[in-house]
Short mmCIF file of C-alpha atoms in Angstrom, two decimals:
data_model
loop_
_atom_site.label_atom_id
_atom_site.label_comp_id
_atom_site.label_asym_id
_atom_site.label_seq_id
_atom_site.Cartn_x
_atom_site.Cartn_y
_atom_site.Cartn_z
CA MET A 1 -97.63 10.37 185.37
CA GLN A 2 -96.04 10.74 188.70
CA ILE A 3 -97.93 13.98 189.28
CA ASN A 4 -101.35 12.42 189.25
CA ASN A 5 -100.74 10.05 192.20
CA THR A 6 -99.77 12.86 194.57
CA MET A 7 -102.74 15.15 194.17
CA GLU A 8 -105.08 13.14 196.26
CA SER A 9 -103.52 13.98 199.62
CA LEU A 10 -101.92 17.22 198.72
CA THR A 11 -102.11 19.99 201.44
CA PHE A 12 -100.78 23.51 201.42
CA THR A 13 -98.55 24.94 204.09
CA VAL A 14 -98.37 28.68 204.71
CA PRO A 15 -95.63 30.23 206.87
CA LEU A 16 -97.25 32.52 209.43
CA SER A 17 -95.13 35.68 209.30
CA ARG A 18 -95.23 38.50 211.67
CA ALA A 19 -97.75 40.22 209.46
CA ALA A 20 -100.24 37.44 210.19
CA HIS A 21 -99.66 37.68 213.92
CA GLN A 22 -99.97 41.36 213.81
CA ILE A 23 -103.50 41.20 212.38
CA ALA A 24 -104.43 38.40 214.89
CA THR A 25 -103.12 40.43 217.83
CA GLN A 26 -104.97 43.48 216.74
CA PHE A 27 -108.29 41.54 216.59
CA ARG A 28 -107.67 39.63 219.74
CA GLN A 29 -107.22 42.89 221.64
CA GLN A 30 -110.76 43.97 220.67
CA GLN A 31 -112.32 40.91 222.45
CA PHE A 32 -114.21 40.86 225.73
CA ASN A 33 -112.72 37.81 227.34
CA SER A 34 -109.71 35.52 227.00
CA GLN A 35 -111.62 32.59 225.62
CA GLN A 36 -113.02 34.76 222.83
CA GLY A 37 -109.63 36.34 222.39
CA LYS A 38 -107.99 32.95 221.68
CA GLN A 39 -110.61 31.93 219.27
CA VAL A 40 -110.39 35.14 217.27
CA TYR A 41 -106.62 34.79 217.32
CA LEU A 42 -106.84 31.29 215.80
CA ASN A 43 -109.57 32.19 213.36
CA THR A 44 -107.56 35.11 212.07
CA LEU A 45 -104.53 33.02 211.43
CA SER A 46 -106.71 30.39 209.55
CA VAL A 47 -108.30 33.03 207.36
CA TYR A 48 -104.94 34.57 206.72
CA ALA A 49 -103.47 31.23 205.51
CA VAL A 50 -106.48 30.55 203.16
CA ASN A 51 -106.38 34.09 201.98
CA PHE A 52 -102.73 33.59 201.11
CA TYR A 53 -103.39 30.21 199.40
CA LEU A 54 -106.26 31.59 197.34
CA LYS A 55 -104.22 34.61 196.13
CA CYS A 56 -101.36 32.26 195.10
CA MET A 57 -103.86 30.15 193.17
CA GLY A 58 -105.14 33.27 191.34
CA PHE A 59 -108.50 33.65 193.13
CA GLU A 60 -109.71 37.02 194.28
CA PRO A 61 -110.39 36.89 198.07
CA ASP A 62 -111.67 40.02 199.82
CA TRP A 63 -110.87 39.55 203.50
CA LYS A 64 -111.78 43.18 204.41
CA SER A 65 -115.40 42.81 203.39
CA SER A 66 -115.69 39.53 205.39
CA ASP A 67 -117.26 39.24 208.77
CA SER A 68 -113.98 37.75 210.20
CA PHE A 69 -112.36 41.16 209.47
CA ASN A 70 -114.95 43.08 211.52
CA PRO A 71 -114.24 43.27 215.24
CA MET A 72 -117.94 43.65 216.07
CA MET A 73 -118.96 40.57 214.18
CA GLN A 74 -116.04 38.74 215.81
CA LYS A 75 -117.30 39.74 219.31
CA PHE A 76 -120.81 38.38 218.65
CA THR A 77 -120.17 35.31 216.44
CA ASP A 78 -117.38 32.69 216.04
CA VAL A 79 -116.73 33.35 212.49
CA ALA A 80 -113.74 32.66 210.17
CA ASP A 81 -115.28 33.51 206.79
CA LEU A 82 -113.66 34.74 203.65
CA ASN A 83 -115.49 36.31 200.81
CA VAL A 84 -114.13 35.35 197.35
CA LYS A 85 -115.19 37.00 194.07
CA HIS A 86 -117.36 34.70 192.02
CA LEU A 87 -117.32 32.01 194.71
CA GLY A 88 -119.07 33.46 197.74
CA LYS A 89 -118.22 32.90 201.38
CA LEU A 90 -115.70 30.17 202.34
CA GLU A 91 -115.29 29.29 206.01
CA CYS A 92 -111.65 28.69 207.26
CA ARG A 93 -111.77 26.70 210.51
CA PRO A 94 -108.75 26.27 212.57
CA VAL A 95 -107.73 22.78 213.74
CA LEU A 96 -105.39 22.40 216.80
CA PRO A 97 -102.38 20.13 216.47
CA GLU A 98 -103.61 16.91 218.03
CA GLN A 99 -107.34 17.34 216.77
CA GLN A 100 -108.80 14.70 214.63
CA ILE A 101 -111.87 16.71 213.85
CA VAL A 102 -112.62 20.11 212.52
CA SER A 103 -115.31 21.92 214.43
CA ILE A 104 -117.71 24.09 212.57
CA PRO A 105 -120.06 26.14 214.80
CA LEU A 106 -123.66 26.37 213.72
CA GLU A 107 -123.38 30.14 213.40
CA ALA A 108 -120.64 29.60 210.69
CA MET A 109 -122.78 27.33 208.51
CA ASN A 110 -124.92 29.98 206.98
CA GLN A 111 -124.59 30.67 203.34
CA ARG A 112 -121.23 29.16 202.95
CA ARG A 113 -119.92 27.78 199.70
CA GLY A 114 -117.62 25.39 201.59
CA TYR A 115 -115.26 24.90 204.50
CA PHE A 116 -111.53 24.65 204.83
CA ALA A 117 -109.79 22.85 207.73
CA VAL A 118 -106.55 24.61 208.58
CA GLN A 119 -104.18 22.92 211.00
CA LEU A 120 -101.99 25.23 213.12
CA ASN A 121 -98.82 24.06 214.82
CA GLU A 122 -98.07 24.42 218.47
CA LYS A 123 -95.73 27.38 217.88
CA LEU A 124 -98.12 29.11 215.41
CA THR A 125 -95.32 29.45 212.95
CA GLU A 126 -97.21 27.63 210.12
CA ALA A 127 -100.66 26.70 209.00
CA THR A 128 -101.40 23.72 206.85
CA ILE A 129 -104.60 23.72 204.77
CA LEU A 130 -105.61 20.03 205.14
CA GLY A 131 -108.65 19.92 202.83
CA PHE A 132 -112.05 21.16 202.00
CA ILE A 133 -115.74 20.15 202.31
CA LYS A 134 -118.69 21.59 200.44
CA ASN A 135 -121.33 20.86 202.95
CA ALA A 136 -121.24 20.38 206.68
CA SER A 137 -124.04 18.46 208.26
CA THR A 138 -122.52 18.28 211.80
CA GLU A 139 -120.65 20.59 214.01
CA GLU A 140 -117.68 18.15 214.17
CA VAL A 141 -116.38 16.83 211.04
CA PRO A 142 -113.69 14.01 211.24
CA LEU A 143 -110.62 15.12 209.23
CA THR A 144 -110.82 11.77 207.39
CA GLU A 145 -113.99 13.12 205.72
CA LEU A 146 -112.29 16.07 204.02
CA LYS A 147 -111.80 16.30 200.34
CA SER A 148 -108.34 17.14 198.95
CA LEU A 149 -107.45 20.62 197.87
CA ASP A 150 -107.31 19.24 194.34
CA PHE A 151 -111.00 18.66 194.61
CA PHE A 152 -111.31 22.25 195.83
CA LEU A 153 -109.35 23.65 192.88
CA GLN A 154 -111.51 21.81 190.38
CA TYR A 155 -114.78 22.86 192.02
CA ALA A 156 -113.73 26.48 192.56
CA SER A 157 -112.31 26.88 189.09
CA GLN A 158 -115.53 25.54 187.55
CA LEU A 159 -117.65 27.83 189.73
CA GLU A 160 -115.44 30.84 189.02
CA ASN A 161 -115.78 30.42 185.39
CA ALA A 162 -119.55 29.71 185.53
CA VAL A 163 -122.16 31.88 184.03
CA GLN A 164 -123.62 34.04 186.85
CA LEU A 165 -127.33 33.96 186.21
CA ARG A 166 -128.38 36.39 189.02
CA GLN A 167 -126.29 39.04 187.26
CA TRP A 168 -128.45 38.56 184.10
CA LEU A 169 -131.35 40.05 186.10
CA GLN A 170 -129.24 43.22 186.46
CA HIS A 171 -128.47 43.03 182.68
CA THR A 172 -124.86 41.94 183.03
CA PHE A 173 -124.08 39.19 180.65
CA GLU A 174 -120.91 37.14 180.00
CA THR A 175 -119.16 37.42 176.62
CA GLY A 176 -120.79 35.30 173.99
CA TRP A 177 -124.31 35.47 175.41
CA GLU A 178 -126.23 37.41 172.89
CA THR A 179 -129.75 38.58 172.43
CA ILE A 180 -131.66 36.50 169.86
CA GLU A 181 -131.85 39.30 167.44
CA THR A 182 -128.15 39.84 167.56
CA LEU A 183 -127.48 36.20 166.92
CA LEU A 184 -129.99 35.99 164.14
CA SER A 185 -128.84 38.94 162.25
CA PRO A 186 -125.18 39.81 162.50
CA PRO A 187 -124.88 43.36 161.30
CA LYS A 188 -123.13 42.88 157.98
CA ILE A 189 -125.00 39.93 156.65
CA ALA A 190 -128.23 40.68 157.97
CA TRP A 191 -129.86 40.74 154.47
CA ARG A 192 -128.79 37.19 153.84
CA SER A 193 -129.81 35.51 157.11
CA GLN A 194 -133.12 37.14 157.71
CA ASN A 195 -136.09 34.91 157.86
CA ILE A 196 -134.00 31.89 157.07
CA THR A 197 -132.71 30.58 160.32
CA LEU A 198 -134.31 30.21 163.72
CA ASP A 199 -137.71 31.07 162.40
CA SER A 200 -139.27 29.02 165.13
CA LEU A 201 -137.68 31.30 167.64
CA THR A 202 -139.54 34.39 168.81
CA ALA A 203 -138.35 36.63 171.49
CA ILE A 204 -140.44 36.52 174.65
CA ASN A 205 -141.71 39.71 176.22
CA SER A 206 -138.69 41.11 178.22
CA ASP A 207 -140.91 42.06 181.10
CA LEU A 208 -141.43 38.37 181.86
CA GLY A 209 -137.68 37.57 182.20
CA VAL A 210 -134.37 37.57 180.56
CA GLU A 211 -133.12 35.41 177.75
CA ARG A 212 -129.83 35.06 176.03
CA ILE A 213 -128.38 32.72 173.43
CA LYS A 214 -124.83 31.41 172.85
CA LYS A 215 -123.49 29.67 169.72
CA PHE A 216 -121.44 26.49 170.19
CA ASN A 217 -119.37 24.46 167.59
CA LEU A 218 -119.64 20.79 167.97
CA GLU A 219 -116.28 19.69 166.76
CA PRO A 220 -115.19 17.73 164.73
CA THR A 221 -118.37 17.72 162.44
CA GLY A 222 -118.51 21.51 162.71
CA GLU A 223 -122.18 21.47 163.47
CA GLN A 224 -123.35 24.70 165.17
CA ILE A 225 -125.99 25.03 167.63
CA GLY A 226 -127.54 27.74 169.70
CA LEU A 227 -128.02 27.27 173.46
CA LEU A 228 -130.82 29.52 174.75
CA VAL A 229 -131.27 30.10 178.39
CA ARG A 230 -134.50 31.81 179.73
CA LEU A 231 -134.78 33.10 183.24
CA GLN A 232 -137.64 34.18 185.29
CA ALA A 233 -137.32 35.36 188.91
CA ARG A 234 -140.23 33.73 190.84
CA THR A 235 -139.40 34.83 194.30
CA GLU A 236 -136.46 36.48 195.92
CA LEU A 237 -134.63 33.24 195.97
CA GLU A 238 -136.21 30.94 193.37
CA MET A 239 -135.66 31.21 189.66
CA GLY A 240 -137.53 29.42 186.90
CA ILE A 241 -135.07 28.31 184.13
CA GLY A 242 -135.56 27.12 180.62
CA VAL A 243 -132.70 25.73 178.48
CA GLU A 244 -133.30 25.16 174.76
CA LEU A 245 -131.34 24.07 171.81
CA TYR A 246 -131.78 25.49 168.36
CA PRO A 247 -130.14 24.83 164.93
CA THR A 248 -128.25 27.75 163.52
CA ASN A 249 -126.46 28.31 160.07
CA HIS A 250 -129.60 28.04 158.05
CA HIS A 251 -130.54 24.62 159.38
CA ILE A 252 -134.11 23.88 160.15
CA TYR A 253 -133.58 20.76 162.21
CA LEU A 254 -131.22 19.92 164.99
CA PRO A 255 -128.68 17.18 164.26
CA GLN A 256 -130.12 13.68 164.82
CA ASN A 257 -129.45 12.20 168.22
CA LEU A 258 -128.25 15.44 169.63
CA GLN A 259 -128.63 15.20 173.40
CA LEU A 260 -129.37 17.90 175.94
CA MET A 261 -128.66 17.07 179.61
CA LEU A 262 -128.92 18.86 182.86
CA LEU A 263 -126.32 17.94 185.45
CA ASP A 264 -126.45 18.78 189.10
CA GLU A 265 -123.51 20.17 190.97
CA TYR A 266 -121.97 16.74 191.40
CA GLY A 267 -122.14 16.14 187.69
CA GLU A 268 -125.00 13.63 187.88
CA THR A 269 -127.51 13.76 185.07
CA VAL A 270 -130.91 14.83 186.45
CA MET A 271 -132.83 15.63 183.17
CA GLN A 272 -132.33 14.68 179.62
CA ALA A 273 -133.79 15.25 176.04
CA GLU A 274 -132.88 14.00 172.63
CA ALA A 275 -133.41 15.40 169.21
CA ARG A 276 -135.10 13.27 166.42
CA SER A 277 -135.94 15.36 163.43
CA THR A 278 -136.87 18.18 165.77
CA LYS A 279 -136.53 21.96 165.40
CA ASN A 280 -135.57 22.46 169.02
CA ILE A 281 -135.43 20.55 172.37
CA GLN A 282 -135.81 22.10 175.82
CA LEU A 283 -135.64 21.49 179.47
CA LYS A 284 -137.36 23.47 182.20
CA PHE A 285 -136.74 23.46 185.89
CA SER A 286 -136.43 25.74 188.78
CA GLY A 287 -133.66 26.39 191.29
CA GLU A 288 -132.62 28.51 194.29
CA SER A 289 -130.08 31.26 194.59
CA GLY A 290 -126.62 29.92 194.95
CA GLU A 291 -127.27 26.58 193.34
CA VAL A 292 -124.90 25.31 190.62
CA PHE A 293 -125.95 23.37 187.55
CA SER A 294 -124.36 22.40 184.21
CA VAL A 295 -125.82 21.89 180.76
CA LYS A 296 -124.22 19.27 178.64
CA VAL A 297 -124.81 19.03 174.90
CA ALA A 298 -123.62 15.90 173.37
CA LEU A 299 -123.50 14.58 169.79
CA GLY A 300 -121.83 11.21 169.44
CA GLU A 301 -118.33 11.44 170.91
CA THR A 302 -118.42 15.31 171.09
CA ASN A 303 -119.80 17.25 173.99
CA ILE A 304 -119.79 20.68 175.46
CA VAL A 305 -120.53 21.52 179.12
CA GLU A 306 -121.47 24.96 180.38
CA THR A 307 -121.80 25.64 184.07
CA PHE A 308 -124.15 28.15 185.64
CA VAL A 309 -124.74 29.60 189.19
CA ILE A 310 -128.17 30.74 190.10
CA MET B 1 -76.60 12.76 194.81
CA ASN B 2 -76.21 14.51 191.54
CA GLU B 3 -78.81 12.39 189.97
CA GLY B 4 -81.37 13.26 192.72
CA LYS B 5 -80.61 16.95 192.23
CA GLY B 6 -81.23 16.63 188.56
CA THR B 7 -84.48 14.82 189.01
CA ILE B 8 -85.85 17.49 191.30
CA ASP B 9 -84.92 20.25 188.98
CA ALA B 10 -86.39 18.40 186.07
CA LEU B 11 -89.67 17.86 187.86
CA LEU B 12 -89.90 21.46 189.09
CA ASN B 13 -89.08 22.77 185.60
CA GLN B 14 -91.79 20.53 184.10
CA LEU B 15 -94.41 21.75 186.63
CA ALA B 16 -93.60 25.47 185.86
CA THR B 17 -93.64 24.92 182.09
CA GLU B 18 -96.98 23.04 182.36
CA ALA B 19 -98.45 25.74 184.49
CA GLN B 20 -97.52 28.29 181.80
CA GLN B 21 -99.28 26.28 179.05
CA HIS B 22 -102.75 26.67 180.74
CA PRO B 23 -104.65 29.92 180.89
CA PRO B 24 -104.69 31.89 184.19
CA ARG B 25 -107.67 30.92 186.46
CA SER B 26 -107.80 27.39 184.84
CA TYR B 27 -107.99 24.38 187.04
CA GLU B 28 -104.96 22.85 185.31
CA ARG B 29 -102.72 25.98 185.88
CA ARG B 30 -103.78 26.02 189.50
CA ARG B 31 -103.12 22.40 190.01
CA MET B 32 -99.58 22.70 188.63
CA LEU B 33 -98.88 25.75 190.63
CA HIS B 34 -100.07 24.13 193.83
CA LEU B 35 -97.69 21.15 193.14
CA LEU B 36 -94.86 23.45 192.27
CA ILE B 37 -95.06 25.32 195.48
CA ASP B 38 -95.40 22.12 197.42
CA ARG B 39 -92.28 20.65 195.77
CA ILE B 40 -90.25 23.82 196.18
CA LEU B 41 -90.91 23.74 199.91
CA LYS B 42 -90.00 20.04 200.04
CA SER B 43 -86.95 20.35 197.77
CA GLY B 44 -84.52 21.18 200.39
CA ARG B 45 -83.02 23.57 197.92
CA LEU B 46 -84.23 26.89 199.27
CA LEU B 47 -81.27 29.09 200.41
CA ARG B 48 -81.13 30.66 203.87
CA PRO B 49 -80.50 34.20 202.75
CA GLY B 50 -79.20 37.08 204.87
CA GLN B 51 -76.86 34.99 207.10
CA GLY B 52 -74.55 38.02 207.23
CA TYR B 53 -77.09 40.12 209.00
CA LYS B 54 -76.54 38.39 212.32
CA LEU B 55 -80.10 38.58 213.47
CA PRO B 56 -81.40 37.07 216.64
CA ALA B 57 -82.84 33.60 215.72
CA SER B 58 -86.55 34.38 216.29
CA VAL B 59 -86.26 37.60 214.26
CA TYR B 60 -84.44 35.81 211.46
CA GLU B 61 -87.15 33.12 211.29
CA ASP B 62 -89.74 35.81 211.07
CA VAL B 63 -88.05 37.78 208.34
CA TYR B 64 -87.35 34.44 206.52
CA ASN B 65 -91.01 33.37 206.68
CA GLU B 66 -92.26 36.62 205.40
CA ALA B 67 -89.76 36.72 202.59
CA LEU B 68 -90.63 33.07 201.74
CA SER B 69 -94.27 33.80 201.63
CA ASN B 70 -93.77 36.70 199.30
CA THR B 71 -91.50 34.73 197.07
CA LEU B 72 -93.98 31.94 196.74
CA MET B 73 -96.78 34.33 195.93
CA GLU B 74 -94.60 35.99 193.30
CA ILE B 75 -93.80 32.72 191.63
CA CYS B 76 -97.46 31.89 191.34
CA GLN B 77 -98.53 35.31 190.09
CA LYS B 78 -95.65 35.76 187.70
CA ILE B 79 -95.29 32.27 186.36
CA ASP B 80 -95.50 33.45 182.90
CA ASN B 81 -92.14 35.28 183.50
CA TYR B 82 -90.36 31.94 184.19
CA ASN B 83 -87.82 31.20 181.63
CA PRO B 84 -87.95 27.50 180.76
CA GLU B 85 -84.31 27.40 179.81
CA LYS B 86 -83.32 28.04 183.45
CA ASP B 87 -83.96 25.99 186.53
CA VAL B 88 -87.00 26.98 188.65
CA MET B 89 -84.81 26.84 191.80
CA ALA B 90 -82.37 29.39 190.43
CA TRP B 91 -85.25 31.72 189.70
CA CYS B 92 -86.86 31.06 193.01
CA ASN B 93 -83.71 31.62 195.05
CA PHE B 94 -82.94 34.80 193.08
CA LEU B 95 -86.42 36.23 194.02
CA PHE B 96 -86.05 34.88 197.63
CA SER B 97 -82.78 36.91 198.24
CA LYS B 98 -84.51 40.03 196.82
CA ARG B 99 -87.54 39.52 199.14
CA PHE B 100 -85.39 38.71 202.12
CA THR B 101 -83.74 42.08 201.81
CA ASP B 102 -87.09 43.82 201.46
CA SER B 103 -88.33 42.06 204.59
CA TYR B 104 -85.18 42.84 206.46
CA ASN B 105 -85.34 46.48 205.68
CA GLN B 106 -88.94 46.68 206.62
CA SER B 107 -88.33 45.02 209.95
CA ILE B 108 -85.54 47.49 210.66
CA ARG B 109 -87.91 50.42 209.82
CA GLN B 110 -90.39 48.91 212.31
CA GLY B 111 -87.64 48.58 214.99
CA LEU B 112 -88.29 44.92 215.25
CA THR B 113 -84.79 43.57 214.97
CA TYR B 114 -83.60 44.94 218.30
CA ILE B 115 -86.55 43.96 220.48
CA GLY B 116 -85.35 40.53 220.85
CA ARG B 117 -87.38 38.19 223.10
CA ASP B 118 -90.56 40.32 223.48
CA SER B 119 -90.96 40.34 219.87
CA GLU B 120 -91.58 36.55 219.68
CA THR B 121 -95.06 35.55 218.39
CA PRO B 122 -97.25 33.71 220.83
CA THR B 123 -97.68 29.85 220.85
CA ILE B 124 -101.06 28.26 221.28
CA GLU B 125 -100.43 27.80 224.88
CA ASP B 126 -99.61 31.43 225.33
CA LEU B 127 -103.04 32.38 224.05
CA ASP B 128 -104.73 30.99 227.15
CA TYR B 129 -103.04 33.53 229.33
CA PHE B 130 -104.37 36.44 227.41
CA ILE B 131 -105.92 39.05 229.74
CA PRO B 132 -108.36 41.46 228.13
CA ALA B 133 -107.76 45.09 228.64
CA PRO B 134 -109.98 46.71 231.37
CA GLU B 135 -111.62 48.87 228.84
CA ARG B 136 -112.85 45.78 226.95
CA THR B 137 -114.59 44.48 230.07
CA SER B 138 -116.29 47.80 230.49
CA GLU B 139 -117.18 47.90 226.87
CA SER B 140 -118.95 44.47 227.23
CA GLN B 141 -120.87 45.76 230.19
CA GLU B 142 -121.85 48.94 228.32
CA LEU B 143 -123.09 47.02 225.35
CA GLN B 144 -125.04 44.66 227.57
CA LYS B 145 -126.60 47.60 229.41
CA LEU B 146 -127.45 49.29 226.06
CA ILE B 147 -129.11 46.15 224.73
CA GLU B 148 -131.11 45.59 227.96
CA GLU B 149 -132.27 49.25 228.20
CA ASN B 150 -133.41 48.93 224.51
CA PRO B 151 -133.76 52.65 223.73
CA GLY B 152 -136.72 53.26 221.36
CA ASN B 153 -137.33 49.46 221.27
CA LEU B 154 -134.51 49.26 218.80
CA PHE B 155 -133.59 45.74 219.62
CA THR B 156 -137.15 44.37 219.84
CA LYS B 157 -138.68 46.02 216.91
CA ASP B 158 -138.87 42.76 214.97
CA HIS B 159 -138.27 39.05 215.55
CA VAL B 160 -137.64 35.87 213.64
CA LYS B 161 -140.80 34.95 211.69
CA GLY B 162 -143.25 32.95 213.74
CA GLN B 163 -141.54 33.44 217.04
CA PRO B 164 -142.13 36.80 218.75
CA ARG B 165 -139.71 35.93 221.62
CA ALA B 166 -136.80 35.63 219.17
CA THR B 167 -135.82 39.34 219.04
CA PHE B 168 -132.29 40.62 218.63
CA GLN B 169 -132.29 41.62 222.32
CA PHE B 170 -133.24 38.13 223.44
CA LEU B 171 -130.71 36.39 221.20
CA ALA B 172 -127.81 38.70 221.99
CA LEU B 173 -128.32 38.42 225.71
CA ALA B 174 -128.71 34.79 225.60
CA LYS B 175 -125.71 34.14 223.27
CA ILE B 176 -123.20 36.50 224.37
CA TRP B 177 -123.93 37.35 228.10
CA GLN B 178 -125.40 34.14 229.22
CA ASP B 179 -123.17 32.18 227.10
CA GLN B 180 -125.83 29.81 225.73
CA LYS B 181 -125.46 27.57 222.74
CA TRP B 182 -127.35 28.23 219.58
CA LYS B 183 -128.65 24.73 219.75
CA ASP B 184 -130.16 25.30 223.12
CA ILE B 185 -131.67 28.61 222.21
CA SER B 186 -133.04 26.86 219.16
CA SER B 187 -134.76 24.09 221.08
CA GLU B 188 -136.02 26.62 223.72
CA LEU B 189 -137.67 28.83 220.97
CA ASN B 190 -138.46 26.04 218.68
CA VAL B 191 -136.82 27.91 215.72
CA PRO B 192 -134.11 26.24 213.49
CA VAL B 193 -130.53 27.48 214.25
CA SER B 194 -130.13 28.65 210.66
CA SER B 195 -133.10 31.01 211.02
CA LEU B 196 -131.73 32.38 214.29
CA CYS B 197 -128.30 32.87 212.90
CA ASP B 198 -129.61 34.48 209.72
CA PHE B 199 -131.74 36.92 211.67
CA PHE B 200 -129.12 37.58 214.31
CA ASN B 201 -126.34 38.28 211.79
CA LYS B 202 -128.44 40.59 209.65
CA ARG B 203 -129.46 42.73 212.76
CA LEU B 204 -125.96 42.65 214.00
CA LYS B 205 -124.58 44.19 210.81
CA GLU B 206 -127.30 46.70 210.89
CA PHE B 207 -126.49 47.69 214.51
CA THR B 208 -122.62 47.55 214.17
CA PRO B 209 -122.12 51.27 213.27
CA TYR B 210 -124.53 52.18 216.11
CA PHE B 211 -122.58 50.05 218.57
CA GLN B 212 -119.31 51.51 217.47
CA GLU B 213 -120.55 54.96 217.82
CA TYR B 214 -122.07 54.29 221.22
CA LEU B 215 -118.73 52.79 222.63
CA GLN B 216 -116.78 55.80 221.29
CA ASN B 217 -118.86 58.29 223.22
#
């Protein structure tokens, strides 16, 4: 289809209205010197453009809570960040008309989920979001290294819809993630299913961590499996994670050749287990706050993927 | 000509219809909306509303840009309201005229339509000629003095782990008032930039209300 070919290089142009310039002027007037004033002005227009883009795309940016909206932070750091619900901090760096690189100061590299390059025209009447990168290893990134906004949309949508594991520790769970007891004995048919399914599964002591299970249908065979995730906070940043598959619907064994895979944020398989007349299979690993991983369950041609943020 | 016109309409209508078919927040819907906006802007079919208002050119451009931004945002957020039996551009231009009137009325309320030349927004070049207000310069000096005087050892009470010299006081003075680069401070103190910035930003947020209060008095 015609549409597919054009996504690769797609940019997004935002008209810079008076409203944008008013905010930029207001922030610039707070600055100590003209160099800083100019930087803050350009940063503000960049963030304004990305804020607009993200809102159009149905994300939930919160500029007011960001450092780039705080005159004191602007005085002390060269910052163009934007907080976005479920995504974290995105940095929006301005690019001047003739520049072939996007410069990312070291102080703007901390705890960022990614970086946008925003090109401003000489008259400052429009801003074009050129592209996005997830990680910056140098302070000057050539524009040719940027990924397209299509890549951003894919990455951010996946992240936004991911299961937020850190919230589990505060006992906030996404829909579908049940306690083992709930899944084992749905209220009305409790008398039928007791002691029949999942007998190998016993709840762990809740003091040790959190665990939740979600049921998945493996179409087209209609096989059902339960994906259990166990969490244990080890340090402030590090979390121990166990992922296990269990049969449901009165089955004792998992389907033959059922595969459980752990994928890193780039979609590469980093761990794998396969069922052969087994009651359950599991993977154990640990990760740091902010890391993204996916769990893939595959049976023949069918597979399901669930993405998590630690 | 007519054929080209029909092709653009068909493409825009297809993009809008496809966007509707995917749930909000899905990658597929966002992708279609992104393309839709891009193609609307490149279509050459956007009206120039409000010609009758006889606005000065720079004011017109500004009202136009604001109305256009609002229109594009509205299309994205209300894509489910699009009626597939009509052309996207008809819907878009209908919204655009309405938003133009809104922006025009607002700029009248703000008195912007009569200011003329002074109301023009700056270019990149203009930004180099910005002169900070005298009170900003004195604020900078006051803050510097405050951090140097260090009342109650507030700015030296803790430091980056493993480097007692790396206090907020040291970092702020070096970075802001001696205009040193993080890289240089990092090699001088033998502490990674990320640790310095982490520490500095955390303390800065902590001190911000205090600084603000200090400057107000």
